[in-house]
XYZ file of C-alpha atoms in Angstrom:
484
model
C 129.507 91.166 95.145
C 130.637 91.896 91.582
C 127.378 91.980 89.713
C 127.493 94.728 87.104
C 129.576 93.027 84.358
C 127.726 89.757 84.634
C 124.411 91.536 84.273
C 125.421 92.420 80.751
C 125.012 88.703 80.305
C 122.060 88.001 82.508
C 119.756 90.927 81.776
C 118.317 89.336 78.656
C 118.685 86.361 76.341
C 120.514 88.387 73.713
C 122.918 89.881 76.225
C 124.637 86.533 75.819
C 125.501 87.789 72.378
C 127.163 91.173 72.523
C 127.120 93.349 69.433
C 129.895 92.608 66.975
C 131.851 95.682 68.065
C 133.552 94.745 71.336
C 132.047 91.240 71.329
C 135.255 89.518 72.430
C 135.699 92.011 75.259
C 132.166 91.293 76.527
C 132.735 87.564 76.352
C 135.950 87.918 78.322
C 134.249 89.894 81.079
C 131.413 87.405 81.270
C 133.726 84.440 81.450
C 135.844 86.121 84.100
C 132.788 86.723 86.250
C 131.485 83.204 85.694
C 134.843 81.832 86.827
C 134.985 84.190 89.815
C 131.445 83.746 91.093
C 130.851 80.113 90.219
C 127.898 78.444 88.556
C 125.404 78.761 91.414
C 125.684 82.526 91.901
C 125.867 83.003 88.148
C 122.615 81.069 87.737
C 120.997 83.049 90.542
C 121.667 86.268 88.623
C 120.084 84.835 85.488
C 117.030 83.663 87.437
C 116.600 87.015 89.170
C 116.889 89.095 86.002
C 114.562 86.923 83.926
C 112.003 86.670 86.726
C 111.891 90.465 86.630
C 111.576 90.513 82.840
C 108.887 87.819 82.588
C 106.871 87.919 85.785
C 104.100 85.623 84.536
C 106.468 82.857 83.444
C 106.496 79.673 85.517
C 109.512 78.891 87.673
C 110.211 75.836 85.538
C 110.436 78.036 82.415
C 112.779 80.538 84.041
C 114.870 77.708 85.456
C 115.138 76.009 82.062
C 116.374 79.221 80.472
C 118.861 79.776 83.292
C 120.197 76.245 82.852
C 120.738 76.945 79.148
C 122.660 80.121 79.885
C 124.829 78.439 82.521
C 125.624 75.550 80.165
C 126.760 78.073 77.566
C 129.160 79.626 80.067
C 130.397 76.220 81.222
C 131.058 75.085 77.677
C 132.440 78.240 76.110
C 134.420 79.879 78.914
C 136.844 77.013 79.399
C 140.487 77.487 78.392
C 141.181 76.353 74.848
C 137.546 76.469 73.737
C 136.795 76.989 70.037
C 136.600 80.775 69.426
C 133.231 80.314 67.713
C 131.748 78.400 70.655
C 130.264 81.474 72.322
C 128.375 82.736 69.280
C 127.363 79.264 68.162
C 125.895 78.298 71.521
C 124.164 81.667 71.845
C 122.512 80.981 68.507
C 121.330 77.620 69.835
C 119.652 79.363 72.775
C 117.903 81.848 70.478
C 116.669 78.968 68.314
C 115.362 77.142 71.373
C 113.580 80.318 72.456
C 111.698 80.241 69.155
C 110.778 76.572 69.457
C 107.441 75.622 70.998
C 108.981 72.738 72.919
C 111.960 74.561 74.456
C 110.485 74.899 77.932
C 111.582 78.566 77.917
C 109.133 81.404 78.687
C 106.766 82.045 75.766
C 106.287 85.773 76.133
C 104.333 88.174 73.899
C 106.359 89.452 70.981
C 108.543 86.381 70.671
C 106.853 85.333 67.420
C 107.785 88.617 65.787
C 111.398 88.296 66.971
C 111.624 84.805 65.602
C 110.896 86.061 62.075
C 114.395 87.552 62.124
C 117.684 85.713 62.005
C 121.112 85.986 63.574
C 122.063 88.965 65.669
C 118.849 90.823 64.851
C 116.801 88.006 66.392
C 119.013 87.874 69.468
C 118.768 91.594 70.081
C 115.015 91.503 69.563
C 114.689 88.702 72.121
C 116.763 90.722 74.588
C 114.412 93.694 74.340
C 111.321 91.671 75.229
C 109.893 92.381 78.638
C 106.430 91.689 79.965
C 104.631 94.550 81.718
C 104.971 94.027 85.435
C 102.251 91.973 87.068
C 101.278 93.098 90.565
C 101.292 89.941 92.633
C 100.333 89.826 96.301
C 103.200 90.136 98.757
C 105.248 86.971 99.103
C 103.771 84.926 101.930
C 106.107 82.425 103.463
C 104.891 79.006 104.478
C 105.228 77.758 108.023
C 108.672 77.286 109.520
C 108.162 73.523 109.371
C 107.324 73.614 105.658
C 110.269 75.921 104.936
C 112.664 73.490 106.592
C 111.167 70.498 104.800
C 111.507 72.180 101.382
C 114.998 73.477 102.100
C 116.360 70.191 103.430
C 114.874 68.290 100.499
C 116.694 70.430 97.889
C 118.490 73.574 99.146
C 119.494 74.762 95.659
C 115.991 74.533 94.175
C 114.476 76.143 97.268
C 116.862 79.100 96.956
C 116.282 79.507 93.225
C 112.507 79.381 93.635
C 112.597 81.955 96.443
C 114.673 84.292 94.263
C 112.231 83.737 91.383
C 109.291 84.746 93.583
C 111.144 87.858 94.755
C 112.072 88.847 91.202
C 108.594 88.566 89.715
C 107.149 90.670 92.551
C 109.809 93.357 92.415
C 110.445 93.849 88.726
C 112.053 97.276 88.785
C 114.391 97.249 91.773
C 118.180 96.859 91.462
C 118.963 93.208 90.953
C 121.643 93.368 93.631
C 118.938 94.229 96.153
C 117.066 91.034 95.291
C 120.230 89.007 95.736
C 120.972 90.606 99.106
C 117.474 89.907 100.428
C 117.493 86.365 99.052
C 120.910 85.606 100.555
C 119.815 86.837 103.976
C 116.720 84.669 103.798
C 118.711 81.593 102.803
C 121.259 82.185 105.534
C 118.392 82.362 108.021
C 116.875 79.109 106.764
C 120.222 77.319 106.810
C 120.903 78.490 110.372
C 117.431 77.792 111.740
C 116.734 74.432 110.086
C 120.000 72.704 110.979
C 120.296 70.471 112.856
C 116.643 70.841 113.834
C 113.898 73.413 113.520
C 114.172 76.383 115.888
C 111.183 78.730 115.926
C 113.055 81.113 118.218
C 115.864 81.304 115.642
C 113.367 82.200 112.894
C 111.818 84.906 115.058
C 115.185 86.450 115.896
C 116.436 86.362 112.309
C 113.234 87.846 110.895
C 113.558 90.742 113.309
C 117.134 91.235 112.145
C 115.979 91.257 108.522
C 113.136 93.706 109.078
C 115.044 96.697 107.707
C 116.159 94.944 104.518
C 112.618 93.741 103.772
C 111.275 97.219 104.512
C 113.802 98.750 102.131
C 112.856 96.254 99.411
C 109.167 97.116 99.802
C 109.777 100.854 99.574
C 112.246 100.499 96.710
C 109.752 98.390 94.765
C 106.906 100.850 95.355
C 108.988 103.870 94.363
C 110.724 102.289 91.359
C 107.487 100.848 89.968
C 105.834 104.246 90.290
C 108.790 106.009 88.714
C 108.652 103.642 85.737
C 104.926 103.297 85.118
C 103.347 106.590 86.210
C 103.991 109.394 83.719
C 102.981 112.002 86.278
C 104.975 110.411 89.110
C 106.816 113.624 89.999
C 103.567 115.601 90.073
C 101.997 112.928 92.264
C 104.848 113.110 94.766
C 104.433 116.877 95.029
C 100.707 116.458 95.594
C 101.185 113.778 98.247
C 103.404 116.002 100.365
C 101.022 118.886 99.803
C 98.134 116.755 101.059
C 100.109 115.770 104.153
C 101.161 119.369 104.859
C 98.461 121.667 103.431
C 100.309 124.753 104.679
C 103.365 123.917 102.563
C 103.817 125.791 99.301
C 104.884 124.283 96.006
C 108.261 126.010 96.264
C 108.821 124.383 99.656
C 107.835 120.893 98.524
C 109.294 120.716 95.008
C 113.058 120.655 95.879
C 112.563 117.578 98.077
C 110.531 115.816 95.401
C 113.018 116.767 92.680
C 115.860 115.231 94.686
C 113.968 111.968 95.194
C 112.693 111.685 91.622
C 116.131 112.272 90.110
C 117.687 109.740 92.464
C 115.145 107.078 91.516
C 115.635 107.745 87.807
C 119.369 107.226 88.283
C 119.358 104.249 90.635
C 116.312 102.041 89.992
C 117.985 100.669 86.858
C 121.412 100.434 88.478
C 122.090 96.812 89.533
C 124.142 97.945 92.544
C 121.728 98.479 95.489
C 124.184 100.884 97.146
C 123.234 103.541 94.586
C 119.616 103.512 95.730
C 120.539 103.266 99.395
C 122.788 106.316 99.096
C 120.027 108.277 97.395
C 117.578 107.359 100.154
C 120.066 108.595 102.742
C 120.521 111.803 100.773
C 116.760 112.172 100.521
C 116.490 112.160 104.300
C 118.952 115.048 104.390
C 117.035 116.910 101.681
C 113.771 116.450 103.580
C 114.796 116.666 107.203
C 117.749 119.063 107.147
C 117.567 121.181 104.014
C 113.790 121.762 103.828
C 111.286 123.619 106.023
C 108.718 120.816 105.885
C 109.482 119.298 109.318
C 108.960 122.744 110.871
C 105.503 122.872 109.322
C 104.384 119.466 110.592
C 105.250 117.968 113.969
C 104.659 114.438 112.673
C 107.186 115.006 109.906
C 109.666 116.168 112.519
C 109.094 112.956 114.454
C 109.615 110.849 111.318
C 112.920 112.605 110.717
C 114.276 111.140 113.946
C 114.267 107.686 112.352
C 116.693 105.904 110.026
C 116.586 106.811 106.293
C 114.545 103.730 105.349
C 112.171 104.174 108.286
C 111.544 107.793 107.271
C 109.631 106.475 104.269
C 107.487 104.054 106.220
C 106.847 106.714 108.859
C 105.644 109.277 106.330
C 103.578 106.673 104.485
C 101.802 105.848 107.728
C 100.736 109.453 108.301
C 97.050 110.047 107.812
C 95.761 112.941 105.750
C 93.408 115.228 107.657
C 91.094 117.166 105.392
C 91.503 120.931 105.532
C 89.084 123.562 104.263
C 91.498 126.450 104.694
C 92.355 126.951 101.054
C 92.216 130.050 98.966
C 90.948 129.963 95.390
C 93.376 128.416 92.930
C 95.059 130.869 90.592
C 94.801 129.328 87.147
C 97.757 129.784 84.783
C 97.082 132.002 81.806
C 97.136 130.720 78.249
C 100.404 132.528 77.661
C 102.019 130.917 80.714
C 100.913 127.443 79.672
C 102.473 127.733 76.219
C 105.698 129.450 77.086
C 108.937 127.493 77.065
C 109.637 125.446 80.206
C 106.060 125.688 81.445
C 106.306 122.325 83.248
C 106.725 123.891 86.682
C 103.703 126.150 86.113
C 101.528 123.159 85.195
C 102.876 121.083 88.097
C 102.226 123.887 90.577
C 98.630 124.257 89.378
C 98.037 120.500 89.675
C 99.757 120.554 93.078
C 97.194 123.091 94.295
C 94.349 121.094 92.772
C 95.545 117.872 94.427
C 95.916 119.531 97.838
C 92.234 120.466 97.701
C 91.161 116.873 97.010
C 92.796 115.182 99.956
C 90.666 112.057 99.833
C 92.146 111.176 96.437
C 95.570 109.572 96.451
C 98.131 110.575 93.829
C 97.570 107.132 92.278
C 93.952 107.996 91.601
C 94.727 111.537 90.476
C 97.266 110.395 87.872
C 94.698 110.480 84.999
C 93.861 114.090 85.921
C 97.518 115.061 85.798
C 98.019 113.233 82.503
C 94.826 114.695 81.012
C 95.751 118.273 81.874
C 99.227 117.836 80.379
C 97.662 116.298 77.281
C 95.394 119.327 76.920
C 98.270 121.784 77.244
C 100.519 119.890 74.825
C 97.863 119.534 72.133
C 96.655 123.136 72.300
C 100.089 124.703 72.345
C 100.808 123.023 69.003
C 97.794 124.676 67.371
C 98.109 127.642 65.035
C 96.129 129.709 67.555
C 96.778 128.195 71.020
C 94.696 130.860 72.743
C 91.443 129.811 71.042
C 92.167 126.120 71.676
C 93.058 126.626 75.338
C 90.055 128.837 76.068
C 87.731 126.076 74.903
C 89.758 123.139 76.237
C 90.254 124.628 79.713
C 86.500 124.927 80.117
C 86.076 121.268 79.164
C 88.847 119.901 81.339
C 87.712 121.860 84.394
C 84.347 120.131 84.053
C 86.034 116.767 83.636
C 88.248 117.351 86.663
C 85.211 118.223 88.745
C 83.300 115.138 87.583
C 86.314 112.914 88.248
C 87.162 114.276 91.691
C 83.575 114.455 92.913
C 82.692 110.870 92.032
C 85.898 109.163 93.138
C 86.466 111.520 96.067
C 83.037 110.685 97.440
C 83.807 106.977 97.376
C 87.198 107.356 99.101
C 85.874 109.822 101.666
C 83.125 107.424 102.717
C 85.541 104.520 102.751
C 87.979 106.291 105.085
C 85.269 107.471 107.453
C 83.636 104.078 108.005
C 84.381 100.471 108.685
C 84.137 98.352 105.567
C 80.754 96.737 106.278
C 78.933 100.044 106.950
C 80.657 101.480 103.874
C 79.316 98.639 101.722
C 75.820 99.068 103.107
C 75.798 102.810 102.508
C 77.280 102.414 99.035
C 74.684 99.882 97.932
C 71.825 101.922 99.347
C 73.109 104.969 97.448
C 73.304 102.991 94.204
C 69.772 101.619 94.638
C 68.492 105.183 95.013
C 70.571 106.378 92.063
C 69.682 103.416 89.790
C 66.039 102.611 90.744
C 65.243 100.870 87.451
C 68.399 98.775 87.250
C 68.202 95.028 87.995
C 69.821 93.793 91.236
C 72.588 92.110 89.237
C 73.693 95.413 87.726
C 73.589 97.230 91.051
C 75.621 94.443 92.606
C 78.179 94.633 89.765
C 78.657 98.382 90.109
C 78.749 98.162 93.906
C 81.380 95.441 93.850
C 83.488 97.461 91.435
C 83.342 100.557 93.623
C 84.135 98.548 96.742
C 87.142 96.936 95.056
C 88.296 100.367 93.952
C 87.968 101.831 97.459
C 89.704 98.958 99.223
C 92.518 98.870 96.659
C 93.171 102.437 95.543
C 92.282 105.002 98.231
C 95.845 104.884 99.606
C 99.155 106.459 98.625
C 100.807 103.022 98.399
C 98.068 101.556 96.198
C 99.175 99.231 93.361
C 99.646 101.509 90.355
C 98.749 99.234 87.463
C 95.742 97.646 89.127
C 94.344 101.035 90.095
C 94.736 102.413 86.601
C 92.288 99.762 85.451
C 89.917 100.199 88.390
C 89.779 103.977 87.969
C 88.847 103.561 84.305
C 86.165 101.011 85.158
C 84.601 103.096 87.938
C 84.698 106.558 86.360
C 83.756 105.713 82.775
C 83.574 108.862 80.620
C 84.322 112.193 82.264
C 82.883 114.385 79.535
C 79.625 114.765 77.636
C 81.288 114.711 74.253
C 84.364 112.978 72.939
C 87.259 113.152 72.962
C 87.738 113.353 76.700
C 91.009 114.567 78.123
C 90.743 112.440 81.285
C 90.502 108.654 80.815
């Protein structure tokens, strides 16, 4: 499917209006693609891209905007159309976006954009993007309900399904969303006509298992790559936790390959880019590295397909190990020398390996805090004095952080949920003997939500950032703290 040129149109409201330089060329490409793909596929692209951009917008709002964009193409891409049609109609859309009664998504920042006029307003509107909301996984209704909705209005059913996919997977290649959506719609069309066939649904869902699995992994990895500053450090730590005997030098080439591939392909609309990188990652991990030789379970995972390698490794449990030597801390001189990133990452890698109950999601504030400390001190007139004091503080913060949160996750993983809750509440009652029951219940509920949500490698990043802050509070006795 030819999707890249049309995405110059669909990726944002103002992409309808190219910059003055090369504007006619952009319009020509867009009109060619509209003519080639047809209105329905064209609209699907607009729905998918704007569902990713504005995940909290209602379907009706996204659909109204998509209709406006399609009408522009219908009106202005016809042969013999007024040369000013394209820009004029694009201006109409930007004006509607600023009107309270437009039916378009009313996203944060739109008021500021609407203070501008002309091209500046259009470009401002294009740059707007809501932070990704982490919705629960898309749960399909029963086969009977699917068929009823599809047969009532196939086009609306397909658009709504694509909308739900887009808002849940805001950072994956848009072509991947279209592929998954098309497979789902083909299944529904085949299994609902002429009458419902549950066996057909079962067979088709099995056939689509790999594509859904790839979407889930792509979404997890691309979201992490976008929103977690210390994503690369966290990946190193995760593999170090899974294989405690592995050194940083053995782990880092595999992680570097994956991180660079995600940076290149998550924003590429063509899903083949990401698929090729995942295949290359399997080679980097299973053929070019020593990691499978250090862990039999890794070796077993490497027998699977590239996509299944991810799910296999994610399913591996981390077994705590006490066979660690003392961490060698980097010197002040090493921390402030040019290109010290690998030195810092290796130190945090060793720290993370020794706190195996804490996922890299939870440890992200530690990684960020340590980097913040190094960056701020190395800018001082005398970095040595700053680092000597700051390293003492951050070590205490890291210990406070890891002890409190590690204790919660360790208990959670060792017990069933009900015994964990009982033990947790008993501990809080002993720790907070003068607190009212309401306060103990509030703290207990917060810690239980944190444990059930965040003590896993695949935990939702944004949600856990908030939960970690709420559970840990301050990590130091005096402000400012480096962590949280």
